[in-house]
Short mmCIF file of C-alpha atoms in Angstrom, two decimals:
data_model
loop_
_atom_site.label_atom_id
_atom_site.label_comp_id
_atom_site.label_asym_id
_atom_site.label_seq_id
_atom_site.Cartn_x
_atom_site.Cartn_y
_atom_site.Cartn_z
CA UNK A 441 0.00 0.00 0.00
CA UNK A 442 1.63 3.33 -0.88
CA UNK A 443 1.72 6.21 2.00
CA UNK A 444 0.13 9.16 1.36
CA UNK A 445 2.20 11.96 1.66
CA UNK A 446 1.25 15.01 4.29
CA UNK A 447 1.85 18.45 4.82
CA UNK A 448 0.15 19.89 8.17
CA UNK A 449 0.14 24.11 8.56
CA UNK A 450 -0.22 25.20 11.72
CA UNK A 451 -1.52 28.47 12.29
CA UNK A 452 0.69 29.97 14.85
CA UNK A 453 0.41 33.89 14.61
CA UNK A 454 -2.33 35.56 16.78
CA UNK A 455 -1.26 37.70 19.71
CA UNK A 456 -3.55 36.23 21.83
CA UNK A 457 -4.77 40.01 23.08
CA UNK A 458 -7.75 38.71 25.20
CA UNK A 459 -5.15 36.71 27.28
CA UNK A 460 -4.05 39.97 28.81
CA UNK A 461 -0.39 38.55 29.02
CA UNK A 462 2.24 39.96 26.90
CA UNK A 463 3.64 35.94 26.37
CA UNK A 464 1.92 34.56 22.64
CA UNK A 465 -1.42 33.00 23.02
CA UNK A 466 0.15 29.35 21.59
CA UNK A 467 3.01 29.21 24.27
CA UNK A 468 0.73 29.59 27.45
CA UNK A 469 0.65 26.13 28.77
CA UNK A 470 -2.16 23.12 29.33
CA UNK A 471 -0.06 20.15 31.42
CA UNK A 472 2.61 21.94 31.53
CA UNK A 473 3.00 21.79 27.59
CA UNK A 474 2.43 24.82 25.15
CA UNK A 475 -0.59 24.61 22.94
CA UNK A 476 1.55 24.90 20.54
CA UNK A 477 3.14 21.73 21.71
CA UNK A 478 0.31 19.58 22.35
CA UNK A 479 -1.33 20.21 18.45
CA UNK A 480 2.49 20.03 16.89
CA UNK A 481 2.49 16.85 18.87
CA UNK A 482 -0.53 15.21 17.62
CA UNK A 483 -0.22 16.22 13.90
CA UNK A 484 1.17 13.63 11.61
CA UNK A 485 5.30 12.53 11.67
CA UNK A 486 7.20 10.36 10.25
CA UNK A 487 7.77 9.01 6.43
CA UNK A 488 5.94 11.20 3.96
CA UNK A 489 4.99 13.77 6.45
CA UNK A 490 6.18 17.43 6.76
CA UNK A 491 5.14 20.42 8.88
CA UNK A 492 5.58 24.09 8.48
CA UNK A 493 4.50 26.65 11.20
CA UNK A 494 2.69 30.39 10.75
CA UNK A 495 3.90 33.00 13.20
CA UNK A 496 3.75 36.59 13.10
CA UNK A 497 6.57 39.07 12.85
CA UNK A 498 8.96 39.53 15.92
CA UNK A 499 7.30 35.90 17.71
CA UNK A 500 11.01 34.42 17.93
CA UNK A 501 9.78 32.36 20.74
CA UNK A 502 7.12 30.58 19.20
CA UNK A 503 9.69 29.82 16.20
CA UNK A 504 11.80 28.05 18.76
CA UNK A 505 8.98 26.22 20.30
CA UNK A 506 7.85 24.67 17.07
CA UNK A 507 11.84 23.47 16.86
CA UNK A 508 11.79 22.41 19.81
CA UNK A 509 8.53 20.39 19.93
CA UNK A 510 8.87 19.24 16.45
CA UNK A 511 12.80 19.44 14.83
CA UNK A 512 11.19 18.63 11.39
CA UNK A 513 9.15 21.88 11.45
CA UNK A 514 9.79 24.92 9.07
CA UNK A 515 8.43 28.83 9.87
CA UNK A 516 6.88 30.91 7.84
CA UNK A 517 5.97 34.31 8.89
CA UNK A 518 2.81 35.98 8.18
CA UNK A 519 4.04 39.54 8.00
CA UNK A 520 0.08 41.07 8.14
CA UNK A 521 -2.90 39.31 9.45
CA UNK A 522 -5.39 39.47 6.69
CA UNK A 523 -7.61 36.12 7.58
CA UNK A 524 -6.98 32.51 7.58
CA UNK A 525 -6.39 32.00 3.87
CA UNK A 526 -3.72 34.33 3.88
CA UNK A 527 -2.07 32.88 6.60
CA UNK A 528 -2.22 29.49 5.20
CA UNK A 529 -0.14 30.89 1.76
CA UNK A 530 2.47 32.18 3.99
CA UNK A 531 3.54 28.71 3.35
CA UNK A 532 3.38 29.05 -0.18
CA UNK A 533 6.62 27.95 -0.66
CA UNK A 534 5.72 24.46 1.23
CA UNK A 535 2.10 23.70 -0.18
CA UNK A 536 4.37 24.39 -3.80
CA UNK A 537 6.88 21.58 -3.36
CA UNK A 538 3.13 19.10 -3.52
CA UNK A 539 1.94 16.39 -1.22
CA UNK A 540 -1.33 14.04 -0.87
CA UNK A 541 -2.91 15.72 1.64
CA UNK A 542 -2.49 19.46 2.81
CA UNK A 543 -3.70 19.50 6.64
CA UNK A 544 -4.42 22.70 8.57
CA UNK A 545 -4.50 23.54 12.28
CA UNK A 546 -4.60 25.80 14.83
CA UNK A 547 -1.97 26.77 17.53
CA UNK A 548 -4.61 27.46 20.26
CA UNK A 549 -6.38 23.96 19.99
CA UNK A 550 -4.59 21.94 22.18
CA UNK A 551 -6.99 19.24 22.92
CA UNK A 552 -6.68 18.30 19.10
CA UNK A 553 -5.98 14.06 18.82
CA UNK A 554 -3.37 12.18 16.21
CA UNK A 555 -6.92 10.16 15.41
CA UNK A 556 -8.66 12.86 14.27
CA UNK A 557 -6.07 14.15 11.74
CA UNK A 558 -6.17 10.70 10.55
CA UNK A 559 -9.83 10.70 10.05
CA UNK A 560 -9.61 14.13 8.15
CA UNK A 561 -7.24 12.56 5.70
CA UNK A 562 -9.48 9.47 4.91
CA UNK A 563 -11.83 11.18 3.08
CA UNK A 564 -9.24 12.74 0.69
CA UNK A 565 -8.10 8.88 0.20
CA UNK A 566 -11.65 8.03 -1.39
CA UNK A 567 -11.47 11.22 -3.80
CA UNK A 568 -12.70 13.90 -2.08
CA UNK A 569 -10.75 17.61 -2.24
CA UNK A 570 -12.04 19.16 1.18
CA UNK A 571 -12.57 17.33 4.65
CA UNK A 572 -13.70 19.98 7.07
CA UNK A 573 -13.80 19.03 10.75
CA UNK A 574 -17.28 20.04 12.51
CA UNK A 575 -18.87 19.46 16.37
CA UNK A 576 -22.19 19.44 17.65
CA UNK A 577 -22.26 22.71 19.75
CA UNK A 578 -24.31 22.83 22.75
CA UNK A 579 -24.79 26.81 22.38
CA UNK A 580 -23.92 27.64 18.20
CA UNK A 581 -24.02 30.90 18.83
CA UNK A 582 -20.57 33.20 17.22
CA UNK A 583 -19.60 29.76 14.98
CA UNK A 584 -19.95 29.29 11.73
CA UNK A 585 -22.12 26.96 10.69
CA UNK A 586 -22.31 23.62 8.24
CA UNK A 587 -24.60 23.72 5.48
CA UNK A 588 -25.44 20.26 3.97
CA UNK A 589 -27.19 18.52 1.21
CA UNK A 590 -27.34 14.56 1.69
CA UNK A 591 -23.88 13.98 3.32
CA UNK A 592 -22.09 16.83 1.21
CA UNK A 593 -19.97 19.72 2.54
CA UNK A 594 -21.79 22.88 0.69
CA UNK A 595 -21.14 25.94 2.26
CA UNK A 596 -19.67 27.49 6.11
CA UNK A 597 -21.98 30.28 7.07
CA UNK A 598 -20.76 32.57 9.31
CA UNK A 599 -23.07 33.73 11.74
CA UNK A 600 -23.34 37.60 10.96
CA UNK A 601 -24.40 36.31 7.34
CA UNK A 602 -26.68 33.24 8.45
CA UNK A 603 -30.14 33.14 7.96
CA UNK A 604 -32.80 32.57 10.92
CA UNK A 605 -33.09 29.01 9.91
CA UNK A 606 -29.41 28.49 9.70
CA UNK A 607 -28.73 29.94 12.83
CA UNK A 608 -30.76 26.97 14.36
CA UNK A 609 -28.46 24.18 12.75
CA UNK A 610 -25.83 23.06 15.58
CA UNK A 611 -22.99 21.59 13.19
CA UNK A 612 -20.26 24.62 13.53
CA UNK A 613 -17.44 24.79 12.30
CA UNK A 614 -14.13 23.66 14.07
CA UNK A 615 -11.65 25.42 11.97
CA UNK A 616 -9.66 22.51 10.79
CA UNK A 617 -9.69 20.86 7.46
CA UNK A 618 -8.03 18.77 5.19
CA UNK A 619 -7.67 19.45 1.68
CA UNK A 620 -6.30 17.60 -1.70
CA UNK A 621 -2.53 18.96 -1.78
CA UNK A 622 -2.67 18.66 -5.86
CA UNK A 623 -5.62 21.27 -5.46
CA UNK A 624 -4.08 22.85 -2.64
CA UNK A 625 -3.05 26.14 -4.37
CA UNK A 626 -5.61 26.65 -7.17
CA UNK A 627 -7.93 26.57 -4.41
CA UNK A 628 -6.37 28.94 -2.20
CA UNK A 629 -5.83 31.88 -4.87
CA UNK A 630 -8.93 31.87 -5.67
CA UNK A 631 -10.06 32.97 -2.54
CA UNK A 632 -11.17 36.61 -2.83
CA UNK A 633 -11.79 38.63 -0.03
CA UNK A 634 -14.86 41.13 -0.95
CA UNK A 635 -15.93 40.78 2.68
CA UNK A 636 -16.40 43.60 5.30
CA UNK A 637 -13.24 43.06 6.79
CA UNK A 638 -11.61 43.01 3.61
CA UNK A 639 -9.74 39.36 4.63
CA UNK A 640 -9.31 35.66 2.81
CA UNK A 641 -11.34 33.27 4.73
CA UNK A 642 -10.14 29.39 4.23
CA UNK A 643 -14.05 29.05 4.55
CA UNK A 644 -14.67 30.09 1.75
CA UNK A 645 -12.89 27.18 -0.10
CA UNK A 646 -15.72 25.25 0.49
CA UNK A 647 -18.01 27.30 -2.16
CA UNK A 648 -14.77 27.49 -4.62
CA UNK A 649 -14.59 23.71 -4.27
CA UNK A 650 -18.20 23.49 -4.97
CA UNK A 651 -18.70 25.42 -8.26
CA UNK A 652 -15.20 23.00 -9.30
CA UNK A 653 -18.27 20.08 -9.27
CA UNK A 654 -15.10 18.79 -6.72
CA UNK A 655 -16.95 16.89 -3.16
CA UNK A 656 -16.34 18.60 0.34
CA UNK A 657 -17.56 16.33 3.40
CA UNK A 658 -17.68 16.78 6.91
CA UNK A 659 -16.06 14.62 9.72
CA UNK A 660 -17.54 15.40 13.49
CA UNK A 661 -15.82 15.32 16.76
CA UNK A 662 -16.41 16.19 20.01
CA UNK A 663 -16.99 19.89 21.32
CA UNK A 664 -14.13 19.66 23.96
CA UNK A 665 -11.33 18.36 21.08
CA UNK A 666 -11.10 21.69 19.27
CA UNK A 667 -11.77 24.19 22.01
CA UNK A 668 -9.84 27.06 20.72
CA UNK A 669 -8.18 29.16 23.56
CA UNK A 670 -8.88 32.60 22.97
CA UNK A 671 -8.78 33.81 27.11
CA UNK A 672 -7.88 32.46 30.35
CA UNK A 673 -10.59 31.26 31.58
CA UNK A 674 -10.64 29.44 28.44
CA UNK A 675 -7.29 28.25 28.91
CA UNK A 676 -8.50 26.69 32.76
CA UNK A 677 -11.62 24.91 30.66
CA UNK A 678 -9.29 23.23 28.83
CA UNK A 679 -6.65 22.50 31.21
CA UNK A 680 -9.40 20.70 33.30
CA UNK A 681 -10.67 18.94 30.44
CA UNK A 682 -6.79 17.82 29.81
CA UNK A 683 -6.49 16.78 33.36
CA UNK A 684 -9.38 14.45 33.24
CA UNK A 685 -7.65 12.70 30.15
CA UNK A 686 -4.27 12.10 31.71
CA UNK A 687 -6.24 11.09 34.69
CA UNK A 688 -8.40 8.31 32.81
CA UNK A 689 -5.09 7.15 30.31
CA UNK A 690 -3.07 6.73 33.94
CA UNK A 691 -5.91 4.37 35.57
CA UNK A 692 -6.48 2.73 31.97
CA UNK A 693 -2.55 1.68 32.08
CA UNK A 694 -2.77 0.76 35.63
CA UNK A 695 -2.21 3.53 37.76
CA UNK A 696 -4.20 3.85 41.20
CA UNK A 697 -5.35 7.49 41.71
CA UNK A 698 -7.03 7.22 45.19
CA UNK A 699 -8.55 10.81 44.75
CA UNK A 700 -8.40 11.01 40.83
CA UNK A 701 -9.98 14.73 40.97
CA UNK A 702 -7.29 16.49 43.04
CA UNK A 703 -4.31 14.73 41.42
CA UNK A 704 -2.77 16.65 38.82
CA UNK A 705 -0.20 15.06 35.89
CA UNK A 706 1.50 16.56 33.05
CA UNK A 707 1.43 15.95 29.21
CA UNK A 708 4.46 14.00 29.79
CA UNK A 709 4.18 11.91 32.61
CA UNK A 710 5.89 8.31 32.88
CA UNK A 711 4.33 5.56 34.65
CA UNK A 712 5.39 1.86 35.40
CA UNK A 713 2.76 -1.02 36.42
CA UNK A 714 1.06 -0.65 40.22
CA UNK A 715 2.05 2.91 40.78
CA UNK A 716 -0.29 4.25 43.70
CA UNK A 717 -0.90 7.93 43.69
CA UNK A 718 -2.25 9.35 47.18
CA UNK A 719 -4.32 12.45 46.81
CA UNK A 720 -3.35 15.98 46.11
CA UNK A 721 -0.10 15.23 44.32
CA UNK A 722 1.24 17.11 41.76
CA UNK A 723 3.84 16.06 39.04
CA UNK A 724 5.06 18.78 37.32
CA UNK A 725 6.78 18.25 33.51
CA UNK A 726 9.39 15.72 33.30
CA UNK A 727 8.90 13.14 36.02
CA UNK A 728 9.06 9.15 35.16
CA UNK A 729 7.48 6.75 37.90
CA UNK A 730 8.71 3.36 37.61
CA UNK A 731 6.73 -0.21 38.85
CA UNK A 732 5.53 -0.56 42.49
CA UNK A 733 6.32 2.82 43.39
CA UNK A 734 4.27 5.56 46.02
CA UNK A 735 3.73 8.59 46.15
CA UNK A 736 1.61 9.85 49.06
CA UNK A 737 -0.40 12.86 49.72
CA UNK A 738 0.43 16.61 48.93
CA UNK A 739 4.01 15.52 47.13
CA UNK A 740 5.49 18.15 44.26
CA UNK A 741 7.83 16.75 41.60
CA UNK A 742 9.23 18.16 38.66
CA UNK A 743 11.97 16.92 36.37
CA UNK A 744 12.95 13.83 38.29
CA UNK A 745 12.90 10.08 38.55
CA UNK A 746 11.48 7.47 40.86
CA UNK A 747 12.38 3.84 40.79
CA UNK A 748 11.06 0.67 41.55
CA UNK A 749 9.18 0.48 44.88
CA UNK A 750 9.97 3.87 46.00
CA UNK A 751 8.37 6.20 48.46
CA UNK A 752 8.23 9.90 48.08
CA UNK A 753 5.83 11.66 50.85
CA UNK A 754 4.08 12.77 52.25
CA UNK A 755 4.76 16.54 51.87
CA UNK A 756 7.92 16.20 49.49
CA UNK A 757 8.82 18.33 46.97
CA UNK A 758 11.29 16.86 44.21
CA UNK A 759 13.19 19.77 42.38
CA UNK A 760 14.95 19.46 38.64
CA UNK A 761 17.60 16.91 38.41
CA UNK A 762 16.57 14.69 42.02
CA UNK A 763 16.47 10.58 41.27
CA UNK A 764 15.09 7.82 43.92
CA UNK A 765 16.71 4.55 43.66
CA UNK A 766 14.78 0.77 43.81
CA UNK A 767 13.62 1.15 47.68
CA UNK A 768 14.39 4.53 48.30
CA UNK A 769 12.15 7.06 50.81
CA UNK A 770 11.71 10.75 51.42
CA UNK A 771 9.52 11.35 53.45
CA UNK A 772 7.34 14.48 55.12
CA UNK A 773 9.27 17.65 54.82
CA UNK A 774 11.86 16.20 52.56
CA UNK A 775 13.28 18.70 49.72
CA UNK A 776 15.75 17.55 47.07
CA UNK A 777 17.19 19.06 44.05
CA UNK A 778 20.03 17.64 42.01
CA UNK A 779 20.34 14.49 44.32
CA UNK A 780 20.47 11.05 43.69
CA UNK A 781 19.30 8.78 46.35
CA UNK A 782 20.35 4.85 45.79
CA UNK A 783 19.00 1.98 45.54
CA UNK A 784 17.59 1.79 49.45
CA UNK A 785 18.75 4.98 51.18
CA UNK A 786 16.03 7.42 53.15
CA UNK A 787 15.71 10.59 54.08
CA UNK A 788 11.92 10.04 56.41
CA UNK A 789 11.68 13.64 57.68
CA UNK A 790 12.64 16.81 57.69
CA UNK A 791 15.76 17.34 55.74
CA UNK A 792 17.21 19.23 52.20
CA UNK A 793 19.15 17.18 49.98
CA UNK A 794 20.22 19.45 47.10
CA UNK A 795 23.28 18.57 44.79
CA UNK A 796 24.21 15.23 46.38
CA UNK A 797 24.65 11.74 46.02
CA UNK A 798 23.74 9.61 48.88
CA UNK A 799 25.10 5.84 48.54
CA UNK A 800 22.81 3.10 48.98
CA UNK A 801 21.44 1.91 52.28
CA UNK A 802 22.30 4.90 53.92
CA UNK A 803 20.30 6.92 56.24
CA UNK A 804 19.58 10.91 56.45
CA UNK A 805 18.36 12.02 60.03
CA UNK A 806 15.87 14.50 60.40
CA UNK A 807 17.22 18.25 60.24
CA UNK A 808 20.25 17.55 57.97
CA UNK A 809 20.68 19.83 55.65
CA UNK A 810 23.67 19.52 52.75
CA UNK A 811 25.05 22.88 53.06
CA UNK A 812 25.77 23.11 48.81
CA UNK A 813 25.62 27.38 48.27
CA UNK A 814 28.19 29.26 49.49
CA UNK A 815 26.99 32.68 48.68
CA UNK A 816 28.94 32.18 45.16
CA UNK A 817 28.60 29.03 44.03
CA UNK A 818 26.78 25.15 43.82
CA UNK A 819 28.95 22.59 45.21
CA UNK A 820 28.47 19.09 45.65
CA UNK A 821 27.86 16.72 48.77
CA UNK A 822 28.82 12.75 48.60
CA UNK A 823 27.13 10.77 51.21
CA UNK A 824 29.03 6.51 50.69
CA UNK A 825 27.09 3.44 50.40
CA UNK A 826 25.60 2.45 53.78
CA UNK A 827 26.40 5.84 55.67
CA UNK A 828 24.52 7.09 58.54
CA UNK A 829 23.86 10.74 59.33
CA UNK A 830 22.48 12.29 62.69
CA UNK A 831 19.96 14.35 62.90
CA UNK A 832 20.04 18.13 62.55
CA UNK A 833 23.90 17.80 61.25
CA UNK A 834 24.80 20.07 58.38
CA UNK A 835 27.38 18.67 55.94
CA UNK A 836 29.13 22.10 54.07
CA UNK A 837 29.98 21.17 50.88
CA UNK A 838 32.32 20.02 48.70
CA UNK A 839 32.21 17.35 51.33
CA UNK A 840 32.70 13.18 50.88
CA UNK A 841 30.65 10.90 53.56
CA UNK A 842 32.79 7.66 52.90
CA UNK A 843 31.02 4.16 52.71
CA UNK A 844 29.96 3.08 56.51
CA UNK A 845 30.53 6.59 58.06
CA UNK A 846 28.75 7.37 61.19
CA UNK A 847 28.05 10.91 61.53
CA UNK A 848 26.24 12.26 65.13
CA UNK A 849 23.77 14.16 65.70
CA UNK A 850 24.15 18.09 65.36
CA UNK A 851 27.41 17.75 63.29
CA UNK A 852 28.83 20.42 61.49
CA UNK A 853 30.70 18.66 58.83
CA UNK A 854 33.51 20.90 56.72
CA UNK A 855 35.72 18.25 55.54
CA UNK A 856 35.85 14.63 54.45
CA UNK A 857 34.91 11.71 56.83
CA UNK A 858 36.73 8.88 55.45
CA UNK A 859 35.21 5.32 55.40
CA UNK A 860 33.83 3.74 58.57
CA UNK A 861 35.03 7.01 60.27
CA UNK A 862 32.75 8.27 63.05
CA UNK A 863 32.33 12.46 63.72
CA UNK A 864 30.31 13.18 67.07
CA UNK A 865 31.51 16.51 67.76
CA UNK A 866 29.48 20.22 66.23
CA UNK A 867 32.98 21.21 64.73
CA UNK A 868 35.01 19.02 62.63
CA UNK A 869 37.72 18.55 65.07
CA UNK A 870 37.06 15.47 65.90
CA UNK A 871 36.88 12.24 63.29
CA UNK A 872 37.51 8.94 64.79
CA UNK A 873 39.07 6.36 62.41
CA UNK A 874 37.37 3.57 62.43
CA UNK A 875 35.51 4.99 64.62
CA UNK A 876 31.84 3.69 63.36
CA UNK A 877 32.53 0.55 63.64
CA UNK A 878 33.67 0.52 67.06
CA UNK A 879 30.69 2.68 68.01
CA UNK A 880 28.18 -0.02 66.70
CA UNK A 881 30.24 -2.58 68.53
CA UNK A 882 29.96 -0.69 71.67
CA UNK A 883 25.98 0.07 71.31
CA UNK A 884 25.59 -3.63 70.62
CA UNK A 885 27.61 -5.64 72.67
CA UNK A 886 30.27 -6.17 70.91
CA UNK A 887 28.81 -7.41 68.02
CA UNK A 888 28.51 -6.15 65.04
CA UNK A 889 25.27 -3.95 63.96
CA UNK A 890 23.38 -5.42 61.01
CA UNK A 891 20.58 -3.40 60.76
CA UNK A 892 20.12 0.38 62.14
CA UNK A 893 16.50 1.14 63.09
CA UNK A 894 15.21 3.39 60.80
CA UNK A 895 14.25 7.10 61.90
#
């Protein structure tokens, strides 16, 4: 079977005026993604397809987004905004080179699924030029609407121009459509614009298509997938309706949400098998949770990684660059940022962990802090494999805990504590070679300590 070749515009360049916000109306965020990201995302990829991007003049920022988000995409700048049609031949120069289908899409409609642009292109498979994508609107009112004969695509009437009759039909238009890319361009210059705005609407393709004797059809979806975000509270409606997605994939895949209403995900979120999710968590963008693992109530993560039957909460917060090991626990009150806890370590109260690396098995008392800013600069604290750390001790960093290393409680710790070395005092004056072991001996009888209880 031969692939159809694809080209999807995007159209990228609105200011986005009734946001109030001086950022571009496609890079405000739903799940921590850009809209921009979310409809770049679910347009077509791979062999055969290409993707070019519509911004207006001086929007740098949405340029780099579209790289970002999609490497394969070009940018083409509508330099004045004179309607839909016009912004679509700002990619003259792409439609030109020819493809199957010719896609187009809006920046703002990030609820937009990969299914539906497939659906818009089947049509064009069986011979038809135009696939326009309509919804059943609960209120019509401000949308243009579908008028059809039999199960033909004859005409978008905008509402200002509608009849009384028309005005009652509730198939509006969505905005996105698909059209023949051999066609493409014939089409789209002969779109006039003796309107009274003076603009090119793509709508009117439709008619053009038409009076060809060429077929338009329609394909529906829902109301909620092409919301268009034109104002904030906009943008909340379809955050929550984005929310309620991730929520249902994450339980579909396995994932136990005790509270599924106050949990909130991102766009990107990685789960493993038998993940439990306590309520009121939040995982910000970039976080991977792998099998077995919990995280309890009121927990904030961003940019890190859990492992296998970890436990994070509750009341942690997980900054950029922190990593939990197979086993591993923070618990209430537990901060960390750049820190790798191995496979079994815990930190079960009250403590900062930021640029570290704490071996496996150890343990982190309550109150420790890892001392890593000095007023100039980020330095790094090294805690060994099996280490155990008093509470309310403060290790100043560049410091190394070595493998076994006992360190009291209320330490002030300024320089390295070799292996199975033992610091009790508040200054570093004191380091006892050998020290921990001899400690545990003492605590135990003599024999050795197998097991510390855990905090």
């Amino acid at each position: 079977m031969t692939v159809r070749s694809s080209l999807t515009i995007v159209l990228a360049a609105g200011e986005g005026t009734r946001m109030r916000s001086s950022l571009p109306k496609v890079l405000n965020p739903v799940a921590h993604q850009t809209l921009l990201a979310h409809v770049l995302a679910a347009a077509p990829k791979g062999t055969g397809t290409s993707l070019a991007v519509v911004i207006g003049p001086h929007h740098r920022a949405v340029a780099e987004e579209a790289r970002r988000s999609r490497p394969d995409a070009l940018t083409f700048v509508q330099s004045e905004r004179l309607g839909t049609a016009h912004a679509v031949l700002a990619a003259r120069e792409a439609i030109a080179r020819g493809v199957d289908d010719l896609l187009i899409a809006f920046g703002d409609t990030p609820l937009i699924s990969a299914e539906t642009f497939s659906r818009l292109r089947e049509p064009l498979a069986r011979g038809a030029t135009i696939a326009a994508l309509g919804f059943r609107a609960a209120d019509p009112t401000g949308y243009g609407r579908f008028i059809v004969e039999g199960d033909r695509l004859v005409a978008i009437r905008e509402q200002a121009d509608a009849s009384e009759e028309e005005r009652r039909i509730d198939l509006c238009n969505a905005g996105l459509m698909a059209v023949d890319g051999r066609r493409a361009l014939e089409i789209l210059d002969e779109i006039g614009h003796a309107n009274s705005k003076g603009e090119y609407y793509l709508t009117d393709a439709v008619g053009i298509v038409r009076e060809k004797g060429w077929e338009s059809v329609v394909i529906e979806t829902s109301e909620d997938e092409v919301r268009g975000i034109n104002t904030k509270a906009q943008l909340a409606e379809a955050e929550s309706v984005m929310q309620e997605r991730l929520r249902k994939a994450a339980m579909e895949a396995g994932v136990t949400l005790v509270a599924p209403e106050t949990v909130y995900l991102s766009a990107d979120t990685v789960f493993g098998k038998d993940v439990t999710i306590e309520p009121f968590v939040v995982i910000g963008p970039g976080v991977s949770i792998a099998d077995g693992a919990v995280i309890h109530s009121f927990s904030h993560m961003v940019q890190s990684s859990i492992g296998r039957n970890a436990s994070v909460g509750p009341f942690s917060r997980m900054r950029p660059g922190s990593s939990l090991g197979e086993g591993a626990k923070i618990g209430n009150f537990v901060e960390t940022k750049a820190a790798t806890l191995e496979a079994g370590a815990k930190a079960n109260h009250l403590a900062y962990i930021g640029d570290a690396i704490v071996g496996a098995k150890s343990n982190i008392g309550a109150g420790t802090i890892t001392c890593n800013y000095d007023g100039f600069g980020k330095h790094k604290t090294v805690i060994g494999q099996g280490a155990f750390v008093g509470t309310n001790s403060s290790l100043v960093a560049p410091v190394t805990i070595g493998n076994g290393a006992y360190i009291g409680s209320g330490s002030v710790i300024t320089r390295d504590v070799p292996d199975d070395a033992m610091a009790l005092e508040r200054s570093q004056q004191t380091i006892r070679e050998g020290g921990a072991t001899r400690y545990r001996e003492m605590k135990t009888g003599g024999k050795a300590l197998e097991k510390k209880p855990e905090k």
